[in-house]
PDB file of C-alpha atoms in Angstrom:
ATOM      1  CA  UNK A   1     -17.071 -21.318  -9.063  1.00 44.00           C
ATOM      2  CA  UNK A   2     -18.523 -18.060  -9.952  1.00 51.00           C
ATOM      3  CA  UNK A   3     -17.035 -15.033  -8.786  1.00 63.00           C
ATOM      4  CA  UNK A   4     -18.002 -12.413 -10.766  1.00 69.00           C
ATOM      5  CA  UNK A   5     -21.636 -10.961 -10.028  1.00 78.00           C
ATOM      6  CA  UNK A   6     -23.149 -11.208 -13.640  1.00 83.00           C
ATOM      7  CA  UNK A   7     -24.309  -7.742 -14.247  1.00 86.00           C
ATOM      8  CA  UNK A   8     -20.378  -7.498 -13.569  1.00 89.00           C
ATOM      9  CA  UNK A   9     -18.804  -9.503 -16.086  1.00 92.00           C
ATOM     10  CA  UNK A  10     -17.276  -9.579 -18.976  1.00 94.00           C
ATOM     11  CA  UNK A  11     -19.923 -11.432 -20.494  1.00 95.00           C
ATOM     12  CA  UNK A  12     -22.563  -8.638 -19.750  1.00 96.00           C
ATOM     13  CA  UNK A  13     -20.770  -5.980 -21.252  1.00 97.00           C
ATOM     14  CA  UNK A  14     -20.105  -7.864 -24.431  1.00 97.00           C
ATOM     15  CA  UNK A  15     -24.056  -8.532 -24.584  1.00 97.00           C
ATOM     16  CA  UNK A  16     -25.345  -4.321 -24.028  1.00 97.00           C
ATOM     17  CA  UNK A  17     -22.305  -3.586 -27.151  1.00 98.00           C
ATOM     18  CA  UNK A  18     -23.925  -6.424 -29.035  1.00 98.00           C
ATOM     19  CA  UNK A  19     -27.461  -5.890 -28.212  1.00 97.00           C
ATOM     20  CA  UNK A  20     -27.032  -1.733 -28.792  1.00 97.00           C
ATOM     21  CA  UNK A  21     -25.289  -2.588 -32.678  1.00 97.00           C
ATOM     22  CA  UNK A  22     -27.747  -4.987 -33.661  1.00 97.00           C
ATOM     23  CA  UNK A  23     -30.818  -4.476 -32.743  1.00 96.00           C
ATOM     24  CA  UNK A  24     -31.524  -8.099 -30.964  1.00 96.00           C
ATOM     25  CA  UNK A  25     -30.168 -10.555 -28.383  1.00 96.00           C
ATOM     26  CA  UNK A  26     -27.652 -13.569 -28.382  1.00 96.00           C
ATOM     27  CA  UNK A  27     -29.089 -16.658 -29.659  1.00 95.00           C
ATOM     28  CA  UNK A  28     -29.329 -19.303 -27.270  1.00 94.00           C
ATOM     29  CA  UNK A  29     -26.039 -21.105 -28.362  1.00 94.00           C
ATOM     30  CA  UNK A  30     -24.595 -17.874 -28.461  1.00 95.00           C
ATOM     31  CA  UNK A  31     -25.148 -17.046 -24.975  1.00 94.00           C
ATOM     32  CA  UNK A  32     -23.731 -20.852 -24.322  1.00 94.00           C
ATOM     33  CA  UNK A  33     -20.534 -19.561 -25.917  1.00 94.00           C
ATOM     34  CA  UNK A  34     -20.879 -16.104 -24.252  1.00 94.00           C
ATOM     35  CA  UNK A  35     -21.146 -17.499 -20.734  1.00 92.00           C
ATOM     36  CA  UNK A  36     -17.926 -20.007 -20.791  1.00 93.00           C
ATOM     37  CA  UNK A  37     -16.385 -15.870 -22.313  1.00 92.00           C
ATOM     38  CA  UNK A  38     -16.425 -14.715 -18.197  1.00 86.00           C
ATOM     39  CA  UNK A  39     -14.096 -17.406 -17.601  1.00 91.00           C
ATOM     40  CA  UNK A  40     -11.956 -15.028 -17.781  1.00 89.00           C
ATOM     41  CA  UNK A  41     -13.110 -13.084 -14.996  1.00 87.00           C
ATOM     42  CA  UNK A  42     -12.589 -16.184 -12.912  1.00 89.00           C
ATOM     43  CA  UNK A  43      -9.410 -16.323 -14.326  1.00 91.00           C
ATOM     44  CA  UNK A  44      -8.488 -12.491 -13.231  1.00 87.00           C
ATOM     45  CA  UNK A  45      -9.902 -12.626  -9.854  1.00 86.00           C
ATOM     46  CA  UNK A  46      -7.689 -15.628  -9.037  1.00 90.00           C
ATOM     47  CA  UNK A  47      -4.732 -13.890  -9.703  1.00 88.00           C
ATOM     48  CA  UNK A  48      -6.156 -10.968  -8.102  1.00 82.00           C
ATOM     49  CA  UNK A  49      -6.449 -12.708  -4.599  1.00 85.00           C
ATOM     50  CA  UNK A  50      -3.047 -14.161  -4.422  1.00 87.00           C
ATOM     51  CA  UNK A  51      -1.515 -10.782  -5.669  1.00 82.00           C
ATOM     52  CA  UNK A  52      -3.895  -8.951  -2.943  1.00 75.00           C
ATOM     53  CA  UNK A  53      -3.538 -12.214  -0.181  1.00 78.00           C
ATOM     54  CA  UNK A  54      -6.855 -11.973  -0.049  1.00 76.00           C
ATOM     55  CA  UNK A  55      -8.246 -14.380   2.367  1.00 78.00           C
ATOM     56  CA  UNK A  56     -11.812 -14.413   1.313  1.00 76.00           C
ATOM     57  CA  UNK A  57     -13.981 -13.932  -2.091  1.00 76.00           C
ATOM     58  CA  UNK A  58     -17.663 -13.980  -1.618  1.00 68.00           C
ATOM     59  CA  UNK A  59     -17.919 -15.575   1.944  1.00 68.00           C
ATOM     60  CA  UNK A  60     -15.710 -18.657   1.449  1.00 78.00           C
ATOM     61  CA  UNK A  61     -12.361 -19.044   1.364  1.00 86.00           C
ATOM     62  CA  UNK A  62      -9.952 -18.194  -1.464  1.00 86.00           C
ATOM     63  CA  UNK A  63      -9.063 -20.647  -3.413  1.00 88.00           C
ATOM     64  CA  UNK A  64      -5.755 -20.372  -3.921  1.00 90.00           C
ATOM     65  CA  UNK A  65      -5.355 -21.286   0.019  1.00 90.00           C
ATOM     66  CA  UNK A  66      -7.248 -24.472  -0.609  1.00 91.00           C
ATOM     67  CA  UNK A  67      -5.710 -25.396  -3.577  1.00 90.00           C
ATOM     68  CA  UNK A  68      -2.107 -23.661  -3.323  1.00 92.00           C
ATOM     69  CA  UNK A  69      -0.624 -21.307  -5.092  1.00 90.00           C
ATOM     70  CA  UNK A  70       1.250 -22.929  -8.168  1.00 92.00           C
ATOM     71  CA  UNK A  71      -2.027 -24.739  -8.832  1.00 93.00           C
ATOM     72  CA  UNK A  72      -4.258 -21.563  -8.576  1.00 91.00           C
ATOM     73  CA  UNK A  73      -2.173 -19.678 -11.013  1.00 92.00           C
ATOM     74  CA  UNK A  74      -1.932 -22.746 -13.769  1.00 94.00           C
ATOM     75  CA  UNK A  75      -6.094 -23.173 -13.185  1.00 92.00           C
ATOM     76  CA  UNK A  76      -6.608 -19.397 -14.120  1.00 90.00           C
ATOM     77  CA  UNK A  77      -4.171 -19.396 -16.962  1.00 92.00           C
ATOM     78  CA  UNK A  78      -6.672 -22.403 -18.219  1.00 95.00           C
ATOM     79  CA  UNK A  79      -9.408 -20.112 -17.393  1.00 92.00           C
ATOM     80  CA  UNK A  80      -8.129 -17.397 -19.460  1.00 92.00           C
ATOM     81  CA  UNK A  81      -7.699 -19.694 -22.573  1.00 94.00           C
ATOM     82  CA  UNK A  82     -11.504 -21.424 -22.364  1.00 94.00           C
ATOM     83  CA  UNK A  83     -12.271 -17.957 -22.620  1.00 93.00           C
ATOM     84  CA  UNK A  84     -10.489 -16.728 -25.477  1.00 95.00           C
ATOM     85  CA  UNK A  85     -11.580 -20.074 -26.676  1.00 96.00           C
ATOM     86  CA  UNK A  86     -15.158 -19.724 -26.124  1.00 95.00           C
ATOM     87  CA  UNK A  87     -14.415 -16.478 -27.779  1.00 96.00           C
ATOM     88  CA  UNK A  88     -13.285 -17.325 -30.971  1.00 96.00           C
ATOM     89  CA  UNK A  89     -15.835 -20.283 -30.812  1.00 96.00           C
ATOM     90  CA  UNK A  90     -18.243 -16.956 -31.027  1.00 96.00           C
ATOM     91  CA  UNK A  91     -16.796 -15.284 -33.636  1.00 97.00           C
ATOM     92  CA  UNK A  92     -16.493 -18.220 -36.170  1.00 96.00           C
ATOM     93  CA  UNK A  93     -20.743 -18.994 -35.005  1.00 95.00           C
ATOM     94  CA  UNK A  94     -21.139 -15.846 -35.940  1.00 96.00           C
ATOM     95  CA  UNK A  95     -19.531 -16.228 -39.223  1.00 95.00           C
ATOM     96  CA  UNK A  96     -18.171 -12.731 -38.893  1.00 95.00           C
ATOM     97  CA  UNK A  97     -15.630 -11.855 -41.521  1.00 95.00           C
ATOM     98  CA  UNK A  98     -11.817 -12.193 -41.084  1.00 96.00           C
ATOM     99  CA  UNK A  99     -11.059  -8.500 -40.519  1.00 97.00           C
ATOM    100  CA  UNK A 100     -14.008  -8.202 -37.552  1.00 97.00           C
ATOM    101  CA  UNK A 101     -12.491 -11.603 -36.302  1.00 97.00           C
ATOM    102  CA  UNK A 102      -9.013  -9.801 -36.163  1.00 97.00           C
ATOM    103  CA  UNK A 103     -10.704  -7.031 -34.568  1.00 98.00           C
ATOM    104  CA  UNK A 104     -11.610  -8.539 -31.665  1.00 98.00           C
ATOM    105  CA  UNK A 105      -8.909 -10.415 -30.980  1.00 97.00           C
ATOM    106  CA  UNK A 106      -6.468  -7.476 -31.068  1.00 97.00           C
ATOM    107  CA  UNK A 107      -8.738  -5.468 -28.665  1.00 98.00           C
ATOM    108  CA  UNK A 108      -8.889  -8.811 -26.389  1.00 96.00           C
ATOM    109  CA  UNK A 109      -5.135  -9.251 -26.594  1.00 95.00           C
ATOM    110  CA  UNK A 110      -3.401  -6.145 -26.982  1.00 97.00           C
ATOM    111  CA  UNK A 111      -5.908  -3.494 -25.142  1.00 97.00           C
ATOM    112  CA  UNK A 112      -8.145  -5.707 -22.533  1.00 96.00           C
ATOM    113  CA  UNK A 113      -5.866  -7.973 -21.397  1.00 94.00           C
ATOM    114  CA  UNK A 114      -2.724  -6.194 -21.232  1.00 96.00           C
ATOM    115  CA  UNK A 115      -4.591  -3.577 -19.628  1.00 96.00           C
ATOM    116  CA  UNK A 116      -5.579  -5.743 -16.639  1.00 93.00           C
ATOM    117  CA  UNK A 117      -1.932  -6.887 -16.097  1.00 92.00           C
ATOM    118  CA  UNK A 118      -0.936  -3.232 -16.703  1.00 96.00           C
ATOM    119  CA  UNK A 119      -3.285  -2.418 -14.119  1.00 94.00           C
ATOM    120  CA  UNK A 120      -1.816  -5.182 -11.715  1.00 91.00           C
ATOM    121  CA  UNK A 121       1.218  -4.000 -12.186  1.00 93.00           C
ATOM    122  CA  UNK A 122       0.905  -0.670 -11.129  1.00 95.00           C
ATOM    123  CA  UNK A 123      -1.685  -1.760  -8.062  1.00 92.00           C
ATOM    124  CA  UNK A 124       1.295  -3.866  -6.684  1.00 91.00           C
ATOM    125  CA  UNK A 125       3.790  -0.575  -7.349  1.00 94.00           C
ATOM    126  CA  UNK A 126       1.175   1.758  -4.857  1.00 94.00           C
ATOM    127  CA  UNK A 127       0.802  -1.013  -2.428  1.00 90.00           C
ATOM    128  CA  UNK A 128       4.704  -1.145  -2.454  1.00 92.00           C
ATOM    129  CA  UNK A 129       4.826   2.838  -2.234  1.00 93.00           C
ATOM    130  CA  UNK A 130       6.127   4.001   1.032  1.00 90.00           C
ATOM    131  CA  UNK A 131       4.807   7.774   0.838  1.00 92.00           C
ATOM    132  CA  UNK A 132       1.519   8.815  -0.570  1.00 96.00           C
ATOM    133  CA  UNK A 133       1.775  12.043  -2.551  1.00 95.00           C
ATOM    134  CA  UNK A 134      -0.167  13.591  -6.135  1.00 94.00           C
ATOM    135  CA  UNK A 135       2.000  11.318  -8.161  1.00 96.00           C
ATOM    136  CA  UNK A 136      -0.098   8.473  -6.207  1.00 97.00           C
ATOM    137  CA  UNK A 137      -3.459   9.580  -6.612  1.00 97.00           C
ATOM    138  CA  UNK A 138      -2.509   9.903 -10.535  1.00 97.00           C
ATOM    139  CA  UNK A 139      -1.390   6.467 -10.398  1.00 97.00           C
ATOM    140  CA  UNK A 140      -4.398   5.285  -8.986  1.00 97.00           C
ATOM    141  CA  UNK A 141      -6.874   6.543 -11.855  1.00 98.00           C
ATOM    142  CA  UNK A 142      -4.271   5.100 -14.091  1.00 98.00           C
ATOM    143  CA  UNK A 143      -4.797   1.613 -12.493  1.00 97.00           C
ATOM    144  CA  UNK A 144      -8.534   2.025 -12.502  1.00 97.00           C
ATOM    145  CA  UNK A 145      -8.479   3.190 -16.391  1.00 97.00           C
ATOM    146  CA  UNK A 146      -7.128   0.052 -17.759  1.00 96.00           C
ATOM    147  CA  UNK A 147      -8.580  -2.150 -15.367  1.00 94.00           C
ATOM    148  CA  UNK A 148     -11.938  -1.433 -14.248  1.00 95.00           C
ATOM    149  CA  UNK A 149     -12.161   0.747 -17.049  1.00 97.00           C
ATOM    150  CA  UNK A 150     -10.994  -1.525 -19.351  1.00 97.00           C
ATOM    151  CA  UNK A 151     -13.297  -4.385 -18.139  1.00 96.00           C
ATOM    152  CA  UNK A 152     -16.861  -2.550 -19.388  1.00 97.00           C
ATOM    153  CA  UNK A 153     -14.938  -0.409 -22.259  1.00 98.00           C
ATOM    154  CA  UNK A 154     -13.911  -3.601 -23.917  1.00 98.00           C
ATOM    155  CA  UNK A 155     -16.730  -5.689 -23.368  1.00 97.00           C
ATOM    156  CA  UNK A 156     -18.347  -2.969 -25.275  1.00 98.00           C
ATOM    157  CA  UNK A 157     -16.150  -2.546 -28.073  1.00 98.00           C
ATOM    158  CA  UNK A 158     -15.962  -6.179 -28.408  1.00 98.00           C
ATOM    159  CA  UNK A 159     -19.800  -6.567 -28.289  1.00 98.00           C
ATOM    160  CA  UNK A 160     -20.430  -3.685 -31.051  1.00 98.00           C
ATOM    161  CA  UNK A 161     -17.563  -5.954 -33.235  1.00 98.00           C
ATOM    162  CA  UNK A 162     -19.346  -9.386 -32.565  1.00 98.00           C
ATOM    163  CA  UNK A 163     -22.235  -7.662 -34.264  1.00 97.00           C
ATOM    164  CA  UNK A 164     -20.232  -7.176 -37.643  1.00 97.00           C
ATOM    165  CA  UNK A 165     -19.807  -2.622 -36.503  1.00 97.00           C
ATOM    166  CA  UNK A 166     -17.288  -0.676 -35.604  1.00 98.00           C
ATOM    167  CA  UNK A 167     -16.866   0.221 -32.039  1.00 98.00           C
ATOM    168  CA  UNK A 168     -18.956   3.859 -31.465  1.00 97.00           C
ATOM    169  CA  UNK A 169     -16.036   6.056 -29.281  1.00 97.00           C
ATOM    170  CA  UNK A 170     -18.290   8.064 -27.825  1.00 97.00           C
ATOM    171  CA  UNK A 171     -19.582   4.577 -26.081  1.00 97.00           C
ATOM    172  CA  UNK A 172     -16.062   3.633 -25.268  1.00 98.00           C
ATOM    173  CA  UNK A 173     -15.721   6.876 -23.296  1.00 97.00           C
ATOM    174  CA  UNK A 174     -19.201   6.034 -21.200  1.00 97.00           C
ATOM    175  CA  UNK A 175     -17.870   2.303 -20.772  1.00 98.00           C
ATOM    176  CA  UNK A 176     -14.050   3.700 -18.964  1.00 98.00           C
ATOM    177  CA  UNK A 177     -15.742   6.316 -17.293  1.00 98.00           C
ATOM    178  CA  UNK A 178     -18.281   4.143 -15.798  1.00 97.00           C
ATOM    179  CA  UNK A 179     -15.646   1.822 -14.672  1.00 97.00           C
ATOM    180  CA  UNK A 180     -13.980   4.531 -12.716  1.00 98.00           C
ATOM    181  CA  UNK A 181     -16.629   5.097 -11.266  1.00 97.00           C
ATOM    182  CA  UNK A 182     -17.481   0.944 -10.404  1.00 96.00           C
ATOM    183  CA  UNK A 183     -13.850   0.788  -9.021  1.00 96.00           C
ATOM    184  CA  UNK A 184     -14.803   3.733  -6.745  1.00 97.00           C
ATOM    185  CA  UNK A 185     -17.471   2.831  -5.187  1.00 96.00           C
ATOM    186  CA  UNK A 186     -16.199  -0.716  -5.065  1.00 92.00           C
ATOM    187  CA  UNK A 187     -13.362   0.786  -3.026  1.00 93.00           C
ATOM    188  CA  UNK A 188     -15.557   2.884  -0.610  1.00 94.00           C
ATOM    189  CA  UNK A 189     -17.473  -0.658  -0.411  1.00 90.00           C
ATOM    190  CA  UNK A 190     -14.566  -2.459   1.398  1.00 87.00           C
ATOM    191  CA  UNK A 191     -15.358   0.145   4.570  1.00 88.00           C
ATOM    192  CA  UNK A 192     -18.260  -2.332   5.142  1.00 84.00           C
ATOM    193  CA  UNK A 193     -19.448  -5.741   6.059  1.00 63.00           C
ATOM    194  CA  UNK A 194     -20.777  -5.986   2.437  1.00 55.00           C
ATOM    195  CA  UNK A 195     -17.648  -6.886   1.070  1.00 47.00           C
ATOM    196  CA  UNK A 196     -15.558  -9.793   1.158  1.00 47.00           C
ATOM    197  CA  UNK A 197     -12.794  -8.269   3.381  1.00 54.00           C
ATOM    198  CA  UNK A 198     -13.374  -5.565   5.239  1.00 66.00           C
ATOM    199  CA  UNK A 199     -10.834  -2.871   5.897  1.00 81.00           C
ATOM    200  CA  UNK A 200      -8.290  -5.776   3.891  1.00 78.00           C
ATOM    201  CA  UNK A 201      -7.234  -2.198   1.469  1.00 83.00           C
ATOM    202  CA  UNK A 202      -6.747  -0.295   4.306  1.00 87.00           C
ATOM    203  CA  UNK A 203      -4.957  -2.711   6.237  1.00 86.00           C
ATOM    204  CA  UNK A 204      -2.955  -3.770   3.462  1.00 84.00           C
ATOM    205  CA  UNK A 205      -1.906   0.031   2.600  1.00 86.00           C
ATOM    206  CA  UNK A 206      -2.673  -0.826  -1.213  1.00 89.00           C
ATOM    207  CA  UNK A 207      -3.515   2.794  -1.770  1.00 94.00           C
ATOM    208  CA  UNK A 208      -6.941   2.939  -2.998  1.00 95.00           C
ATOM    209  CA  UNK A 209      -8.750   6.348  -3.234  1.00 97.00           C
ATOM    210  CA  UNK A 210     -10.068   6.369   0.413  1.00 96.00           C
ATOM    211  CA  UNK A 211      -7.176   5.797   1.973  1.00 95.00           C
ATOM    212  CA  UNK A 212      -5.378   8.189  -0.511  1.00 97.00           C
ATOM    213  CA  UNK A 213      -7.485  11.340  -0.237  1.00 98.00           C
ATOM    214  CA  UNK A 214      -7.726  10.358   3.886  1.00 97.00           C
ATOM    215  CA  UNK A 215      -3.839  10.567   3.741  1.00 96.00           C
ATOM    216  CA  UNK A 216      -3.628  13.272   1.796  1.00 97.00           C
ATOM    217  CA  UNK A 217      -5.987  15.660   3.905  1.00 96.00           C
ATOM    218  CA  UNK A 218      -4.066  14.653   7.299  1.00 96.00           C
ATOM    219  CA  UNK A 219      -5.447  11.787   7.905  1.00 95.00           C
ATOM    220  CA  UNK A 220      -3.143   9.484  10.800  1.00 94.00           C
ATOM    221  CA  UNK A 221      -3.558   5.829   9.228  1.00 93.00           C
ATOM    222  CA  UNK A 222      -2.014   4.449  12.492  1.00 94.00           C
ATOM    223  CA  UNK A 223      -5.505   6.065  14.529  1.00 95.00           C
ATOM    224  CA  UNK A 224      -7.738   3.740  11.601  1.00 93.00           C
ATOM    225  CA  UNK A 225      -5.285   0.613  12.380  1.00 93.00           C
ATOM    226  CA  UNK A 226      -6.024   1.032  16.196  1.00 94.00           C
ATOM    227  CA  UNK A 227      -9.633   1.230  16.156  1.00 92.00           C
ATOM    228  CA  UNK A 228      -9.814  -1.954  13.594  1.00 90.00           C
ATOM    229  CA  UNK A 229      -7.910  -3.814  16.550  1.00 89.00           C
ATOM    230  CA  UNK A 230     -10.048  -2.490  19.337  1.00 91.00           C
ATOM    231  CA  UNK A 231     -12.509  -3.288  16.816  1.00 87.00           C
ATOM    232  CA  UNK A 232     -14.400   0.189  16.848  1.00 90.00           C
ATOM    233  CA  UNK A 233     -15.127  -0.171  13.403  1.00 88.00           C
ATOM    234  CA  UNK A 234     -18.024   2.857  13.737  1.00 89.00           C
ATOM    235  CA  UNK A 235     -14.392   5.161  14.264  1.00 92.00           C
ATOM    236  CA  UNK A 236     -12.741   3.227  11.619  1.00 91.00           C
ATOM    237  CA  UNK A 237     -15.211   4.246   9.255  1.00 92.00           C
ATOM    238  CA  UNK A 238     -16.190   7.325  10.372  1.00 93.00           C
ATOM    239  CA  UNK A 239     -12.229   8.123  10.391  1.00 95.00           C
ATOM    240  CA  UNK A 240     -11.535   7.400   7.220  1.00 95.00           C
ATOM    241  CA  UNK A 241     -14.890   8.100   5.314  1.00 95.00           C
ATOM    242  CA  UNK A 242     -15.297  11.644   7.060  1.00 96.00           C
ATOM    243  CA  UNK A 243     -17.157  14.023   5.547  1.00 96.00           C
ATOM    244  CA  UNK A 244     -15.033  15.374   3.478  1.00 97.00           C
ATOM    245  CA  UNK A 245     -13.589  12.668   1.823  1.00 97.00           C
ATOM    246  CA  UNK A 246     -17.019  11.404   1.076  1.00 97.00           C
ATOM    247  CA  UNK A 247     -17.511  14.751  -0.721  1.00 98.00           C
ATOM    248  CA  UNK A 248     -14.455  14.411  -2.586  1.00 98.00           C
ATOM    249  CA  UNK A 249     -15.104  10.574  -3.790  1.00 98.00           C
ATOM    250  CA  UNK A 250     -18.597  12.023  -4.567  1.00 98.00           C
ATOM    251  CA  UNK A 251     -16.953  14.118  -7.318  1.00 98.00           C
ATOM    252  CA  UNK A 252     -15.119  12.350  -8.870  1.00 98.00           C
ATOM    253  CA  UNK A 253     -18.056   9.682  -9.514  1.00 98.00           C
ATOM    254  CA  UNK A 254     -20.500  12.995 -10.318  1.00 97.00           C
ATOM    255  CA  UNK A 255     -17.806  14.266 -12.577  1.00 97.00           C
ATOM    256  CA  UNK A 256     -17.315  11.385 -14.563  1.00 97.00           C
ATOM    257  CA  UNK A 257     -21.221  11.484 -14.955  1.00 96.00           C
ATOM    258  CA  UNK A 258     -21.364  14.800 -15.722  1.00 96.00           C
ATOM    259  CA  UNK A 259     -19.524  13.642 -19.212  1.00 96.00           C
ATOM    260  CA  UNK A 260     -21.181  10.697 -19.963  1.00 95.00           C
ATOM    261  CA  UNK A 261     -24.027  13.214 -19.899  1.00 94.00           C
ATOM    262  CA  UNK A 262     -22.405  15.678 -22.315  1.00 95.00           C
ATOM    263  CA  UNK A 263     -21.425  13.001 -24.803  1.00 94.00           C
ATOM    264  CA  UNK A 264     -23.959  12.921 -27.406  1.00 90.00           C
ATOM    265  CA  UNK A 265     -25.318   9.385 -27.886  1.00 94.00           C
ATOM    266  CA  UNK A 266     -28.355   7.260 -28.206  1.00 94.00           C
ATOM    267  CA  UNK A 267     -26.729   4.607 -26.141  1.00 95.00           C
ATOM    268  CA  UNK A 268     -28.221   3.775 -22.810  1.00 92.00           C
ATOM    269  CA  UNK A 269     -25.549   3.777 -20.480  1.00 91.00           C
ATOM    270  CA  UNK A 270     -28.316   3.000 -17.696  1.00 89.00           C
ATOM    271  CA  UNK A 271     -27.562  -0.697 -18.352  1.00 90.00           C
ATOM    272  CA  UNK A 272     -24.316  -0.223 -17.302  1.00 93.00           C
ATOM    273  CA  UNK A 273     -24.927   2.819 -14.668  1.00 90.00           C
ATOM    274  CA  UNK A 274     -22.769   2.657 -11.348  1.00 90.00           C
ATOM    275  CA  UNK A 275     -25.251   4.556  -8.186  1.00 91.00           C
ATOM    276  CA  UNK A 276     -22.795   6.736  -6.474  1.00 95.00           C
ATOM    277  CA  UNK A 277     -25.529   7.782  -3.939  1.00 95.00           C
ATOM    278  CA  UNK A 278     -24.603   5.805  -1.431  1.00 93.00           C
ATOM    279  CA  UNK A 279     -20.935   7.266  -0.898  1.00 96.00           C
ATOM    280  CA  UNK A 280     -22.680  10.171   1.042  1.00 94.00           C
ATOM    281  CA  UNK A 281     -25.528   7.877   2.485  1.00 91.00           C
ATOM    282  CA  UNK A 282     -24.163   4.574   3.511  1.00 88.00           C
ATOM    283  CA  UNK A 283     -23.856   3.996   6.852  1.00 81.00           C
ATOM    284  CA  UNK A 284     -21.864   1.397   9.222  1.00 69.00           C
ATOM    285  CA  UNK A 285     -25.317  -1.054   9.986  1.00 54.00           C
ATOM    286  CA  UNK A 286     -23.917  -4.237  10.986  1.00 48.00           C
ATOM    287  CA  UNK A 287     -20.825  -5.043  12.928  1.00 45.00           C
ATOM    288  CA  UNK A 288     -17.774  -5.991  11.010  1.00 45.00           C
ATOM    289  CA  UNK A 289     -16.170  -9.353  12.001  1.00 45.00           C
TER     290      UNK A 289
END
């Protein structure tokens, strides 16, 4: 089951860091090896739902409530290691040498993937939070850094290795800042019928940015709650994603551009680019349900 959209995954990110250090493409039984690499993903977003008890992942249902939990979590541990596998399958194809092997697998081990669980970690602490305060909103962008973040930066750094060069760190910087960004506007995303469960962060109190800066401006979470129920989800929206808290979600996203911008690189970070437009222009369409 794919869950991951591609331009998304892990596997994309390691192809732009390849494809920027060497000049060329995958071979075709590279990208074999590369595309068994975002099992991983699947692997993530497993645990991810039964840590969130998410109910749904791309219109069907999760599939940790079809196939239980204890199952779920021993499938995407198996996930995780036809990854790795797929990814050492790589680096021994591409007869890399031992140090460059080494290299990658530290950054897999030690940076990318304790970085997600990090990252899990700390998105179960907010969730658990009963108060939301300053110390929350820096806990937040230190979630997102190692796991959003960490998802393109990686990729990158790993792709650059895979083609026998040392990760660039101005390229690292535009990788975790445009996964800020992605998380962002994935968050803002859950306000509509476009994701896969709509108002579930809000509802859930897991203390992503929205709800954060809403809070944190006066916002009465209990007035967002009511109008889900009634099922006025034109107030829900417009409650939460007033004005002014599109403005300030706008800014952050603009900000983070604003340095990609400054850093001085030939690397086209378009591949990877995350359109923050549509915090200020997105409007409620369709009718959640």
């Amino acid at each position: 089951m794919g869950y991951q959209p591609k331009d998304k995954s892990f596997e994309y990110y390691i192809s732009v860091g390849f494809e920027y250090a060497s000049g060329r493409k995958f071979t075709d039984s590279e990208l074999i090896l590369l595309r068994n690499i975002s099992d991983i993903d699947t692997s993530i977003i497993k645990i991810d739902d039964i840590l969130d008890n998410e109910q749904e992942r791309n219109g069907s249902k999760c599939i940790y409530l079809i196939d239980g939990v204890e199952n779920t979590i021993i499938n995407a541990r198996l996930d995780e290691i036809n990854g790795l596998s797929a990814l050492i399958s790589l680096i021994e194809i591409r007869k890399l040498s031992p140090i460059f092997g080494y290299k990658i697998l530290k950054i897999f081990n030690d940076n990318y993937i304790r970085g997600i669980y990090e990252g899990q970690k700390i998105d179960k602490e907010l969730e658990k939070s009963s108060f939301i305060t300053k110390e929350t909103l820096d806990k937040y962008f230190l979630m997102v850094k190692k796991f959003t973040g960490g998802h393109i930066r990686y990729g990158l750094e790993i792709g650059q290795l895979l083609a026998g060069k040392d990760p660039d760190e101005k390229i690292s910087l535009i990788g975790e800042l445009l996964g800020i960004n992605r998380q962002i506007v994935d968050d803002f995303q859950d306000y509509f019928t476009s994701h896969h469960y709509p108002f579930g962060d809000i509802k859930r109190s897991t203390k992503r940015l929205p709800e954060i800066l809403f809070i944190l401006n006066g916002g009465n979470r209990d007035v967002v709650l009511d109008a889900i129920e009634k099922k006025d989800f034109q107030k829900a929206v417009d409650t939460v994603l007033n004005k002014k808290v599109r403005n300030q979600l706008y800014t952050y996203c603009k900000e983070n551009l604003a340095r990609c911008r400054e850093t001085k690189t030939d690397f086209e970070y378009q591949k990877i680019f995350i359109d923050c437009d549509l915090i200020l222009t997105k409007k409620v369409f369709e009718l959640h349900t």
